[in-house]
Amino acid sequence: MRVLHVSSEVAPFSKTGGLGDVVAALPQALSALGVEACVATPRYQHVDVSGFIEQPPLEVELGFATEVVRIFETIQSAVRIFFVDHPPSFARSGLYGEHGGDYPDNARRFALFGAAASKLGALVLRPDVLHAHDWQAAPALIYNYARRDEPDFPSTVFTIHNLAFQGRFPGATMDELGFTPELFDPRALEYYGDVNFLKGAVLLADRVTTVSPRYASEIQTSEFGVGLDGVLRQRRQDLVGILNGIDDQVWDPARDVYLPAHFDAANLEGKEECKRALQREFGLPEVSVPLSAAISRLSYQKGFDLITQALPDLLTSNMQFVVLGSGDRSLEEALTELSKRTPEKMAVRIAYDDRLAHLIEAGADLLVVPSRYEPCGLTQLYALRYGTIPIVRATGGLDDSIIDIGESTAGTGFKFSDYSKSALTEACQRAFACYASAGWKPLVERAMAQDFSWRRSARDYLDLYSALFHS
Ligand code: ADP
């Protein structure tokens, strides 16, 4: 079986969040199960293609225009990755925008990418399944749909990694992009007079998946449905939540290239050393207090307003807190301000820094993820593997992946439900108390024994493809 994944991010070539990690790891895990998985992705400015194989160029029709794109191929861990190269669209410093704003031609950029990926599938790769991820890849399904009467038309899967981003553009975009006019219909792409890429993909794909079972049911409610809950309820028979896995080669405390010392559940001395390195890195005293951390995009979704509300109280406890993140200016400022008030307990790094993300996962004792909503979340899964105990809000994949220690002897972290300062504070206080108790070491060992590798989830995707393939 051949599966073509279409995605605007693939780590390590491009990544702004979990999508890049997932599209790097899932095809590899599928390959290990005997699937011939390949990936199509844009070639952004920073992707160096020297040494890659150049495939014949493709002519792509976009409305009345024809664009020529070059195709570069490389192989990463047995997965063929095809880069769609069109410098006017992708040779820019950002993936989706700059200085906090989206590029004004994003509809056209990603339509071109999707049309090229769909054509690469039709002419060269001939996949059995075309699997598109998030709104930026939705055009691949939309253009592909025009071929539905051809005999080798692939089955299609669309994965929602975050429903908040839908790719919504003015209605006139339909003609500019050459989408089939009949698709400008409420039963396809039309959405209150606009074109909605994600809605179109949800309605045109054979199957729709999202990245955790709980998020799959949440998005069918008006609270989490971001205006598309009705559409998703309509597709509920074909909608499934499959929890993301983690790349346990890249995220492995016993081998992690970014760490000053290594460790595993049997020997945690290296974790102590990582904690001291982390304290030094952030200029905090090297003391044995619970070191809490957050690594995140700083956005409305991630719940950092709760953190800034709770911190003044929490910082009166014997603890330390480090933050690595960037995004919303006012949150960046609020966190920086708090750290200035208590520099001996709190430090902030406003940056996107992969090395530091690994050091924090390894060196912290607790990782706080208080999201308003969370399709899956990866940082809490990395934390478990590094013996760092998650404190999470019970939503989406956070709820699916963490068991509260108060609920079960198999508990792996601390959960709270209400989106409130008091609920977060109470969960943190429970965690600090546990840190000082005999229950802490067994908790760390249980966390590290969890298996959130891709093996299980890739099998679920394979079952999904197989069912389509044989239907
Ligand atoms: P989302 O995709 O919503 O941003 P996830 O938890 O699914 O959230 O994935 C976030 C990914 O991005 C993780 O790999 C995390 O380590 C990484 N990440 C987030 N913020 C930063 C940062 N400031 N520096 C380095 N890595 C970051």
Tab-separated table of C-alpha atoms and ligand atoms in Angstrom:
chain	number	residue	atom	x	y	z
A	1	MET	CA	0.000	0.000	0.000
A	2	ARG	CA	1.312	3.438	-0.893
A	3	VAL	CA	0.260	6.502	1.120
A	4	LEU	CA	1.119	10.071	0.159
A	5	HIS	CA	1.083	12.468	3.123
A	6	VAL	CA	0.625	16.120	2.218
A	7	SER	CA	1.690	18.605	4.874
A	8	SER	CA	2.937	22.173	5.188
A	9	GLU	CA	5.405	21.071	7.900
A	10	VAL	CA	7.804	18.154	8.256
A	11	ALA	CA	10.462	18.200	10.975
A	12	PRO	CA	13.375	18.814	10.895
A	13	PHE	CA	12.907	20.730	7.617
A	14	SER	CA	10.033	22.851	8.890
A	15	LYS	CA	8.160	23.028	12.154
A	16	THR	CA	6.075	25.565	14.019
A	17	GLY	CA	4.404	23.039	16.324
A	18	GLY	CA	3.213	19.469	16.686
A	19	LEU	CA	2.246	19.056	13.006
A	20	GLY	CA	5.905	19.024	11.921
A	21	ASP	CA	6.772	16.355	14.504
A	22	VAL	CA	3.799	14.193	13.563
A	23	VAL	CA	4.374	14.242	9.814
A	24	ALA	CA	8.033	13.379	10.379
A	25	ALA	CA	7.322	10.408	12.639
A	26	LEU	CA	4.049	8.874	11.403
A	27	PRO	CA	5.274	7.983	7.874
A	28	GLN	CA	8.363	6.348	9.407
A	29	ALA	CA	6.214	4.297	11.763
A	30	LEU	CA	3.974	3.322	8.836
A	31	SER	CA	7.030	2.251	6.840
A	32	ALA	CA	7.986	-0.053	9.686
A	33	LEU	CA	4.555	-1.678	9.224
A	34	GLY	CA	5.199	-2.276	5.535
A	35	VAL	CA	3.369	0.776	4.153
A	36	GLU	CA	5.164	2.693	1.433
A	37	ALA	CA	4.719	6.126	2.972
A	38	CYS	CA	5.945	9.305	1.297
A	39	VAL	CA	5.492	13.000	1.998
A	40	ALA	CA	4.932	16.125	-0.106
A	41	THR	CA	5.777	19.459	1.519
A	42	PRO	CA	6.740	22.990	0.426
A	43	ARG	CA	10.371	23.856	0.013
A	44	TYR	CA	10.776	26.876	2.262
A	45	GLN	CA	13.670	29.299	1.960
A	46	HIS	CA	15.791	27.711	4.685
A	47	VAL	CA	15.554	24.167	3.247
A	48	ASP	CA	18.866	23.408	1.588
A	49	VAL	CA	18.196	21.079	-1.348
A	50	SER	CA	21.806	20.520	-2.348
A	51	GLY	CA	22.307	16.784	-2.514
A	52	PHE	CA	18.594	16.133	-3.076
A	53	ILE	CA	17.463	14.477	-6.307
A	54	GLU	CA	15.668	16.771	-8.727
A	55	GLN	CA	12.588	15.207	-10.313
A	56	PRO	CA	11.022	16.542	-13.532
A	57	PRO	CA	9.164	19.823	-12.961
A	58	LEU	CA	5.363	19.952	-12.899
A	59	GLU	CA	3.051	22.409	-14.597
A	60	VAL	CA	0.269	23.386	-12.252
A	61	GLU	CA	-2.904	25.166	-13.359
A	62	LEU	CA	-4.270	27.633	-10.890
A	63	GLY	CA	-7.354	29.384	-12.227
A	64	PHE	CA	-6.255	31.068	-15.438
A	65	ALA	CA	-2.556	30.901	-14.629
A	66	THR	CA	-0.093	28.077	-15.100
A	67	GLU	CA	2.848	27.849	-12.731
A	68	VAL	CA	5.877	25.622	-13.028
A	69	VAL	CA	7.133	24.068	-9.813
A	70	ARG	CA	10.356	22.137	-9.319
A	71	ILE	CA	10.344	18.952	-7.291
A	72	PHE	CA	13.244	17.878	-5.080
A	73	GLU	CA	13.384	14.527	-3.362
A	74	THR	CA	15.295	13.273	-0.367
A	75	ILE	CA	14.970	10.165	1.776
A	76	GLN	CA	14.728	10.419	5.542
A	77	SER	CA	14.630	7.168	7.549
A	78	ALA	CA	13.336	5.209	4.550
A	79	VAL	CA	10.608	7.794	3.795
A	80	ARG	CA	10.694	9.641	0.462
A	81	ILE	CA	10.097	13.357	0.975
A	82	PHE	CA	9.175	15.519	-2.015
A	83	PHE	CA	9.691	19.260	-1.806
A	84	VAL	CA	7.535	21.517	-3.960
A	85	ASP	CA	9.765	24.400	-4.971
A	86	HIS	CA	8.206	27.680	-6.077
A	87	PRO	CA	10.354	30.565	-4.813
A	88	PRO	CA	7.775	33.353	-5.333
A	89	SER	CA	5.487	31.451	-2.931
A	90	PHE	CA	7.825	29.838	-0.428
A	91	ALA	CA	11.222	31.581	-0.428
A	92	ARG	CA	10.243	33.777	2.526
A	93	SER	CA	11.429	34.005	6.092
A	94	GLY	CA	8.180	32.637	7.599
A	95	LEU	CA	6.067	29.584	6.868
A	96	TYR	CA	2.685	31.257	7.178
A	97	GLY	CA	3.492	34.897	7.892
A	98	GLU	CA	5.818	37.398	9.510
A	99	HIS	CA	5.667	39.862	12.419
A	100	GLY	CA	2.509	38.279	13.823
A	101	GLY	CA	0.509	38.600	10.579
A	102	ASP	CA	-0.391	36.032	7.915
A	103	TYR	CA	0.917	36.420	4.365
A	104	PRO	CA	-1.914	37.961	2.301
A	105	ASP	CA	-1.514	35.374	-0.460
A	106	ASN	CA	-1.717	32.276	1.747
A	107	ALA	CA	-4.763	30.948	-0.149
A	108	ARG	CA	-2.813	30.979	-3.379
A	109	ARG	CA	0.446	29.705	-1.862
A	110	PHE	CA	-1.151	26.643	-0.345
A	111	ALA	CA	-3.508	26.076	-3.260
A	112	LEU	CA	-0.443	25.928	-5.482
A	113	PHE	CA	1.232	23.528	-3.080
A	114	GLY	CA	-1.895	21.336	-2.894
A	115	ALA	CA	-2.383	21.330	-6.659
A	116	ALA	CA	1.267	20.328	-7.124
A	117	ALA	CA	1.012	17.571	-4.506
A	118	SER	CA	-2.181	16.235	-6.076
A	119	LYS	CA	-0.537	16.250	-9.507
A	120	LEU	CA	2.594	14.569	-8.177
A	121	GLY	CA	0.285	11.864	-6.866
A	122	ALA	CA	-1.669	11.503	-10.103
A	123	LEU	CA	1.305	11.517	-12.487
A	124	VAL	CA	4.201	10.083	-10.528
A	125	LEU	CA	3.446	8.416	-7.219
A	126	ARG	CA	-0.034	6.967	-7.803
A	127	PRO	CA	-0.823	6.471	-4.111
A	128	ASP	CA	-3.594	4.219	-2.869
A	129	VAL	CA	-4.330	6.801	-0.174
A	130	LEU	CA	-3.868	10.563	-0.253
A	131	HIS	CA	-3.587	11.768	3.350
A	132	ALA	CA	-3.717	15.541	3.832
A	133	HIS	CA	-2.978	17.345	7.112
A	134	ASP	CA	-4.645	20.607	8.225
A	135	TRP	CA	-6.048	23.412	6.079
A	136	GLN	CA	-2.802	24.154	4.253
A	137	ALA	CA	-2.943	20.695	2.660
A	138	ALA	CA	-6.717	20.700	2.117
A	139	PRO	CA	-6.352	21.970	-1.490
A	140	ALA	CA	-4.615	18.697	-2.385
A	141	LEU	CA	-7.898	16.904	-1.587
A	142	ILE	CA	-9.986	19.586	-3.272
A	143	TYR	CA	-8.065	19.423	-6.573
A	144	ASN	CA	-7.835	15.662	-6.323
A	145	TYR	CA	-11.632	15.468	-5.984
A	146	ALA	CA	-11.960	16.675	-9.588
A	147	ARG	CA	-10.417	13.328	-10.636
A	148	ARG	CA	-12.897	11.197	-8.712
A	149	ASP	CA	-14.227	9.397	-11.789
A	150	GLU	CA	-10.789	8.205	-12.870
A	151	PRO	CA	-10.099	4.516	-12.197
A	152	ASP	CA	-6.967	5.030	-10.073
A	153	PHE	CA	-8.484	7.750	-7.916
A	154	PRO	CA	-6.935	7.349	-4.445
A	155	SER	CA	-8.895	7.010	-1.234
A	156	THR	CA	-8.578	10.133	0.864
A	157	VAL	CA	-7.971	10.891	4.537
A	158	PHE	CA	-7.925	14.316	6.138
A	159	THR	CA	-6.434	14.920	9.593
A	160	ILE	CA	-7.346	17.907	11.745
A	161	HIS	CA	-4.418	18.846	13.961
A	162	ASN	CA	-6.047	22.070	15.137
A	163	LEU	CA	-9.581	23.076	14.194
A	164	ALA	CA	-8.957	26.722	15.079
A	165	PHE	CA	-7.038	27.231	11.835
A	166	GLN	CA	-9.387	26.684	8.897
A	167	GLY	CA	-8.039	28.630	5.921
A	168	ARG	CA	-10.992	30.941	5.338
A	169	PHE	CA	-10.829	33.332	2.371
A	170	PRO	CA	-13.224	35.515	0.332
A	171	GLY	CA	-15.618	33.726	-2.045
A	172	ALA	CA	-13.875	35.168	-5.114
A	173	THR	CA	-10.893	32.938	-4.237
A	174	MET	CA	-12.789	29.980	-5.779
A	175	ASP	CA	-12.297	31.253	-9.337
A	176	GLU	CA	-8.801	32.586	-8.736
A	177	LEU	CA	-7.684	29.160	-7.630
A	178	GLY	CA	-9.637	27.240	-10.225
A	179	PHE	CA	-11.588	25.154	-7.714
A	180	THR	CA	-14.544	23.318	-9.318
A	181	PRO	CA	-17.392	25.894	-9.187
A	182	GLU	CA	-19.963	23.329	-7.917
A	183	LEU	CA	-17.894	23.025	-4.771
A	184	PHE	CA	-18.915	26.573	-3.795
A	185	ASP	CA	-21.822	25.068	-1.924
A	186	PRO	CA	-22.649	24.778	1.786
A	187	ARG	CA	-22.215	21.008	1.361
A	188	ALA	CA	-18.576	21.578	0.345
A	189	LEU	CA	-16.339	24.674	0.586
A	190	GLU	CA	-18.789	27.527	0.988
A	191	TYR	CA	-19.004	28.985	4.473
A	192	TYR	CA	-21.091	32.117	5.050
A	193	GLY	CA	-20.147	33.414	1.589
A	194	ASP	CA	-16.451	32.622	2.075
A	195	VAL	CA	-14.318	29.699	0.996
A	196	ASN	CA	-13.289	27.467	3.896
A	197	PHE	CA	-10.478	25.077	2.921
A	198	LEU	CA	-10.731	22.912	6.021
A	199	LYS	CA	-14.496	22.566	5.756
A	200	GLY	CA	-14.103	21.459	2.137
A	201	ALA	CA	-11.597	18.780	3.086
A	202	VAL	CA	-13.776	17.542	5.972
A	203	LEU	CA	-16.692	17.109	3.594
A	204	LEU	CA	-14.791	15.699	0.609
A	205	ALA	CA	-12.441	13.225	2.322
A	206	ASP	CA	-13.404	9.567	2.665
A	207	ARG	CA	-12.334	9.603	6.309
A	208	VAL	CA	-11.556	12.392	8.750
A	209	THR	CA	-9.262	11.916	11.706
A	210	THR	CA	-8.115	14.088	14.530
A	211	VAL	CA	-5.285	13.633	16.954
A	212	SER	CA	-6.985	12.309	20.094
A	213	PRO	CA	-10.266	10.519	20.856
A	214	ARG	CA	-11.400	13.179	23.322
A	215	TYR	CA	-10.803	16.019	20.832
A	216	ALA	CA	-12.746	14.026	18.227
A	217	SER	CA	-15.817	14.188	20.435
A	218	GLU	CA	-15.159	17.731	21.708
A	219	ILE	CA	-15.085	19.236	18.205
A	220	GLN	CA	-18.611	17.979	17.607
A	221	THR	CA	-19.859	20.402	20.289
A	222	SER	CA	-20.526	24.106	19.867
A	223	GLU	CA	-17.975	24.903	22.614
A	224	PHE	CA	-15.038	23.380	20.709
A	225	GLY	CA	-16.395	23.178	17.153
A	226	VAL	CA	-15.148	26.645	16.039
A	227	GLY	CA	-18.251	27.002	13.850
A	228	LEU	CA	-17.854	23.605	12.199
A	229	ASP	CA	-19.399	21.356	14.875
A	230	GLY	CA	-22.478	20.767	12.703
A	231	VAL	CA	-20.318	19.735	9.747
A	232	LEU	CA	-18.292	17.430	11.974
A	233	ARG	CA	-21.416	15.872	13.488
A	234	GLN	CA	-22.564	15.221	9.935
A	235	ARG	CA	-19.359	13.225	9.374
A	236	ARG	CA	-19.321	11.491	12.746
A	237	GLN	CA	-19.550	7.998	11.214
A	238	ASP	CA	-16.307	8.694	9.351
A	239	LEU	CA	-14.549	10.713	12.067
A	240	VAL	CA	-12.064	9.051	14.393
A	241	GLY	CA	-9.559	10.292	16.992
A	242	ILE	CA	-6.141	8.631	16.997
A	243	LEU	CA	-3.735	9.816	19.671
A	244	ASN	CA	-0.420	11.095	18.323
A	245	GLY	CA	2.709	9.224	19.247
A	246	ILE	CA	6.196	10.571	19.845
A	247	ASP	CA	9.405	9.939	17.997
A	248	ASP	CA	11.185	7.906	20.659
A	249	GLN	CA	14.503	8.115	18.834
A	250	VAL	CA	14.614	11.918	18.854
A	251	TRP	CA	13.053	12.142	22.320
A	252	ASP	CA	15.037	9.616	24.324
A	253	PRO	CA	16.669	10.641	27.633
A	254	ALA	CA	19.209	7.831	27.276
A	255	ARG	CA	20.558	9.189	23.980
A	256	ASP	CA	19.314	12.752	23.501
A	257	VAL	CA	22.062	14.699	21.713
A	258	TYR	CA	21.093	17.961	23.415
A	259	LEU	CA	21.592	16.759	26.998
A	260	PRO	CA	24.696	17.211	29.172
A	261	ALA	CA	23.963	13.835	30.845
A	262	HIS	CA	21.810	10.830	30.013
A	263	PHE	CA	19.465	8.779	32.139
A	264	ASP	CA	16.759	6.156	32.225
A	265	ALA	CA	14.247	4.920	34.783
A	266	ALA	CA	16.823	2.634	36.419
A	267	ASN	CA	19.347	5.415	36.939
A	268	LEU	CA	18.125	8.973	37.405
A	269	GLU	CA	21.452	10.580	38.308
A	270	GLY	CA	21.707	12.069	34.823
A	271	LYS	CA	18.341	13.768	35.348
A	272	GLU	CA	19.735	15.519	38.446
A	273	GLU	CA	22.648	16.745	36.352
A	274	CYS	CA	20.264	18.005	33.666
A	275	LYS	CA	18.290	19.838	36.363
A	276	ARG	CA	21.423	21.637	37.553
A	277	ALA	CA	22.370	22.482	33.957
A	278	LEU	CA	18.874	23.869	33.409
A	279	GLN	CA	19.055	25.983	36.582
A	280	ARG	CA	22.445	27.342	35.456
A	281	GLU	CA	21.134	28.010	31.951
A	282	PHE	CA	18.315	30.108	33.409
A	283	GLY	CA	20.436	31.735	36.135
A	284	LEU	CA	18.484	30.121	38.976
A	285	PRO	CA	20.049	28.866	42.235
A	286	GLU	CA	20.974	25.171	42.123
A	287	VAL	CA	18.652	24.070	44.936
A	288	SER	CA	16.481	20.978	45.406
A	289	VAL	CA	13.020	22.505	45.025
A	290	PRO	CA	10.359	21.406	42.527
A	291	LEU	CA	11.382	22.941	39.219
A	292	SER	CA	8.275	23.538	37.086
A	293	ALA	CA	8.377	24.458	33.427
A	294	ALA	CA	6.330	25.362	30.389
A	295	ILE	CA	7.375	25.042	26.730
A	296	SER	CA	4.850	26.456	24.351
A	297	ARG	CA	3.586	28.754	21.701
A	298	LEU	CA	2.289	31.663	23.770
A	299	SER	CA	-1.242	31.863	22.476
A	300	TYR	CA	-4.825	32.069	23.670
A	301	GLN	CA	-5.123	28.293	23.200
A	302	LYS	CA	-2.311	27.398	25.569
A	303	GLY	CA	-3.785	28.926	28.723
A	304	PHE	CA	-0.902	31.165	29.700
A	305	ASP	CA	-3.277	33.771	31.061
A	306	LEU	CA	-4.012	31.227	33.838
A	307	ILE	CA	-0.295	30.813	34.467
A	308	THR	CA	0.262	34.551	34.804
A	309	GLN	CA	-2.701	34.792	37.198
A	310	ALA	CA	-1.591	31.845	39.341
A	311	LEU	CA	2.139	32.581	39.465
A	312	PRO	CA	2.204	35.396	42.058
A	313	ASP	CA	0.695	32.964	44.612
A	314	LEU	CA	2.654	29.931	43.447
A	315	LEU	CA	5.935	31.783	43.638
A	316	THR	CA	5.445	32.222	47.390
A	317	SER	CA	5.969	28.423	47.639
A	318	ASN	CA	9.357	26.830	47.681
A	319	MET	CA	9.590	26.221	43.914
A	320	GLN	CA	11.166	27.437	40.701
A	321	PHE	CA	9.519	28.099	37.356
A	322	VAL	CA	11.020	28.376	33.872
A	323	VAL	CA	9.244	29.264	30.637
A	324	LEU	CA	10.369	28.787	27.034
A	325	GLY	CA	7.969	30.271	24.536
A	326	SER	CA	7.128	32.948	22.050
A	327	GLY	CA	4.034	34.369	20.457
A	328	ASP	CA	1.518	36.761	21.949
A	329	ARG	CA	3.293	40.003	22.878
A	330	SER	CA	1.243	40.765	25.978
A	331	LEU	CA	1.869	37.272	27.377
A	332	GLU	CA	5.584	37.576	26.625
A	333	GLU	CA	5.641	40.857	28.526
A	334	ALA	CA	3.548	39.618	31.460
A	335	LEU	CA	5.785	36.576	31.953
A	336	THR	CA	8.978	38.608	31.636
A	337	GLU	CA	7.632	41.103	34.164
A	338	LEU	CA	6.828	38.341	36.665
A	339	SER	CA	10.316	36.892	36.305
A	340	LYS	CA	11.860	40.293	37.013
A	341	ARG	CA	9.938	40.501	40.274
A	342	THR	CA	11.217	37.120	41.530
A	343	PRO	CA	14.436	36.437	39.596
A	344	GLU	CA	15.627	33.877	42.165
A	345	LYS	CA	12.573	31.708	41.461
A	346	MET	CA	11.443	32.364	37.924
A	347	ALA	CA	13.130	32.827	34.551
A	348	VAL	CA	11.766	33.254	31.058
A	349	ARG	CA	13.282	32.705	27.610
A	350	ILE	CA	11.289	34.306	24.800
A	351	ALA	CA	12.522	32.213	21.897
A	352	TYR	CA	11.986	29.129	19.803
A	353	ASP	CA	14.879	26.892	20.775
A	354	ASP	CA	14.885	23.165	20.127
A	355	ARG	CA	17.938	22.423	22.257
A	356	LEU	CA	16.483	24.252	25.235
A	357	ALA	CA	13.138	22.447	24.788
A	358	HIS	CA	14.991	19.135	25.187
A	359	LEU	CA	16.983	20.362	28.192
A	360	ILE	CA	13.793	21.552	29.897
A	361	GLU	CA	11.966	18.269	29.278
A	362	ALA	CA	14.936	16.505	30.887
A	363	GLY	CA	15.845	18.885	33.706
A	364	ALA	CA	12.442	19.972	35.016
A	365	ASP	CA	10.468	18.077	37.647
A	366	LEU	CA	7.045	19.269	36.486
A	367	LEU	CA	5.648	20.462	33.148
A	368	VAL	CA	2.574	22.684	33.209
A	369	VAL	CA	0.126	22.524	30.266
A	370	PRO	CA	-3.067	24.405	31.187
A	371	SER	CA	-4.547	24.636	27.666
A	372	ARG	CA	-8.047	25.933	26.973
A	373	TYR	CA	-8.256	23.197	24.361
A	374	GLU	CA	-5.596	20.766	23.170
A	375	PRO	CA	-6.064	18.526	20.124
A	376	CYS	CA	-3.337	16.170	21.365
A	377	GLY	CA	-0.345	17.990	22.818
A	378	LEU	CA	3.123	16.542	22.534
A	379	THR	CA	5.051	18.265	25.307
A	380	GLN	CA	3.290	16.253	28.033
A	381	LEU	CA	4.149	13.014	26.193
A	382	TYR	CA	7.829	14.008	25.948
A	383	ALA	CA	7.700	14.952	29.643
A	384	LEU	CA	6.516	11.479	30.676
A	385	ARG	CA	9.397	9.880	28.823
A	386	TYR	CA	11.870	12.168	30.575
A	387	GLY	CA	10.409	11.520	34.028
A	388	THR	CA	8.986	15.037	34.211
A	389	ILE	CA	5.507	14.975	35.689
A	390	PRO	CA	2.755	16.765	33.742
A	391	ILE	CA	0.237	19.104	35.348
A	392	VAL	CA	-2.483	19.390	32.705
A	393	ARG	CA	-5.970	20.665	32.150
A	394	ALA	CA	-8.350	17.774	31.408
A	395	THR	CA	-9.092	18.554	27.768
A	396	GLY	CA	-8.444	16.847	24.418
A	397	GLY	CA	-5.295	14.761	24.215
A	398	LEU	CA	-4.106	16.004	27.617
A	399	ASP	CA	-7.060	14.222	29.185
A	400	ASP	CA	-6.518	11.110	27.063
A	401	SER	CA	-2.814	10.788	27.864
A	402	ILE	CA	-2.521	11.657	31.571
A	403	ILE	CA	-4.092	9.828	34.529
A	404	ASP	CA	-4.440	11.843	37.727
A	405	ILE	CA	-2.679	10.231	40.674
A	406	GLY	CA	-5.775	10.856	42.776
A	407	GLU	CA	-7.902	8.795	40.375
A	408	SER	CA	-5.810	5.671	40.142
A	409	THR	CA	-2.734	3.959	41.492
A	410	ALA	CA	-1.575	3.967	37.862
A	411	GLY	CA	-1.600	7.792	37.915
A	412	THR	CA	1.008	9.632	35.861
A	413	GLY	CA	0.342	13.294	36.615
A	414	PHE	CA	-1.936	15.982	37.980
A	415	LYS	CA	-5.119	17.060	36.209
A	416	PHE	CA	-7.595	19.850	36.741
A	417	SER	CA	-10.864	20.525	34.957
A	418	ASP	CA	-12.097	24.080	35.556
A	419	TYR	CA	-10.405	26.730	33.487
A	420	SER	CA	-9.599	28.785	36.574
A	421	LYS	CA	-6.652	30.124	38.500
A	422	SER	CA	-7.773	28.282	41.627
A	423	ALA	CA	-8.003	24.898	39.868
A	424	LEU	CA	-4.505	25.314	38.387
A	425	THR	CA	-3.106	26.478	41.727
A	426	GLU	CA	-4.641	23.532	43.556
A	427	ALA	CA	-3.154	21.053	41.043
A	428	CYS	CA	0.294	22.678	41.402
A	429	GLN	CA	0.073	22.570	45.220
A	430	ARG	CA	-0.767	18.851	45.050
A	431	ALA	CA	2.242	18.334	42.802
A	432	PHE	CA	4.597	20.242	45.132
A	433	ALA	CA	3.354	18.191	48.110
A	434	CYS	CA	3.894	14.964	46.179
A	435	TYR	CA	7.418	16.062	45.222
A	436	ALA	CA	8.287	16.200	48.908
A	437	SER	CA	6.755	12.758	49.619
A	438	ALA	CA	7.760	9.120	49.256
A	439	GLY	CA	5.246	8.852	46.399
A	440	TRP	CA	7.393	10.959	44.053
A	441	LYS	CA	9.953	8.367	42.921
A	442	PRO	CA	7.359	5.687	42.026
A	443	LEU	CA	5.407	8.364	40.148
A	444	VAL	CA	8.476	9.271	38.069
A	445	GLU	CA	9.095	5.595	37.361
A	446	ARG	CA	5.481	5.068	36.261
A	447	ALA	CA	5.662	8.111	33.993
A	448	MET	CA	8.824	6.815	32.344
A	449	ALA	CA	7.302	3.375	31.822
A	450	GLN	CA	4.477	4.777	29.625
A	451	ASP	CA	4.655	3.897	25.946
A	452	PHE	CA	3.414	6.693	23.713
A	453	SER	CA	5.585	5.705	20.774
A	454	TRP	CA	4.063	5.742	17.294
A	455	ARG	CA	3.895	1.964	17.032
A	456	ARG	CA	0.357	1.664	18.401
A	457	SER	CA	-1.080	4.763	16.714
A	458	ALA	CA	0.489	3.911	13.337
A	459	ARG	CA	-1.301	0.559	13.525
A	460	ASP	CA	-4.620	2.447	13.969
A	461	TYR	CA	-3.895	4.517	10.847
A	462	LEU	CA	-3.002	1.362	8.953
A	463	ASP	CA	-6.326	-0.225	9.963
A	464	LEU	CA	-8.111	2.907	8.762
A	465	TYR	CA	-6.311	2.856	5.391
A	466	SER	CA	-6.900	-0.876	4.985
A	467	ALA	CA	-10.633	-0.495	5.584
A	468	LEU	CA	-10.788	2.195	2.877
A	469	PHE	CA	-8.623	0.300	0.520
A	470	HIS	CA	-10.846	-2.742	0.647
A	471	SER	CA	-14.169	-0.919	0.722
B	1	ADP	P1	1.157	22.842	19.159
B	1	ADP	O1	1.303	21.985	17.950
B	1	ADP	O2	-0.241	23.274	19.441
B	1	ADP	O3	2.099	24.006	19.211
B	1	ADP	P2	2.167	20.514	20.623
B	1	ADP	O4	2.336	20.270	22.082
B	1	ADP	O5	1.413	19.505	19.850
B	1	ADP	O6	1.543	21.960	20.458
B	1	ADP	O7	3.608	20.631	19.924
B	1	ADP	C1	4.489	21.638	20.259
B	1	ADP	C2	5.874	21.260	19.716
B	1	ADP	O8	6.614	22.458	19.531
B	1	ADP	C3	6.674	20.406	20.686
B	1	ADP	O9	7.605	19.637	19.951
B	1	ADP	C4	7.409	21.482	21.519
B	1	ADP	O10	8.597	20.995	22.094
B	1	ADP	C5	7.703	22.510	20.455
B	1	ADP	N1	7.808	23.881	20.959
B	1	ADP	C6	6.809	24.718	21.305
B	1	ADP	N2	7.298	25.915	21.672
B	1	ADP	C7	8.641	25.824	21.557
B	1	ADP	C8	9.720	26.753	21.774
B	1	ADP	N3	9.498	27.990	22.188
B	1	ADP	N4	10.975	26.322	21.530
B	1	ADP	C9	11.198	25.046	21.096
B	1	ADP	N5	10.233	24.142	20.871
B	1	ADP	C10	8.971	24.529	21.090
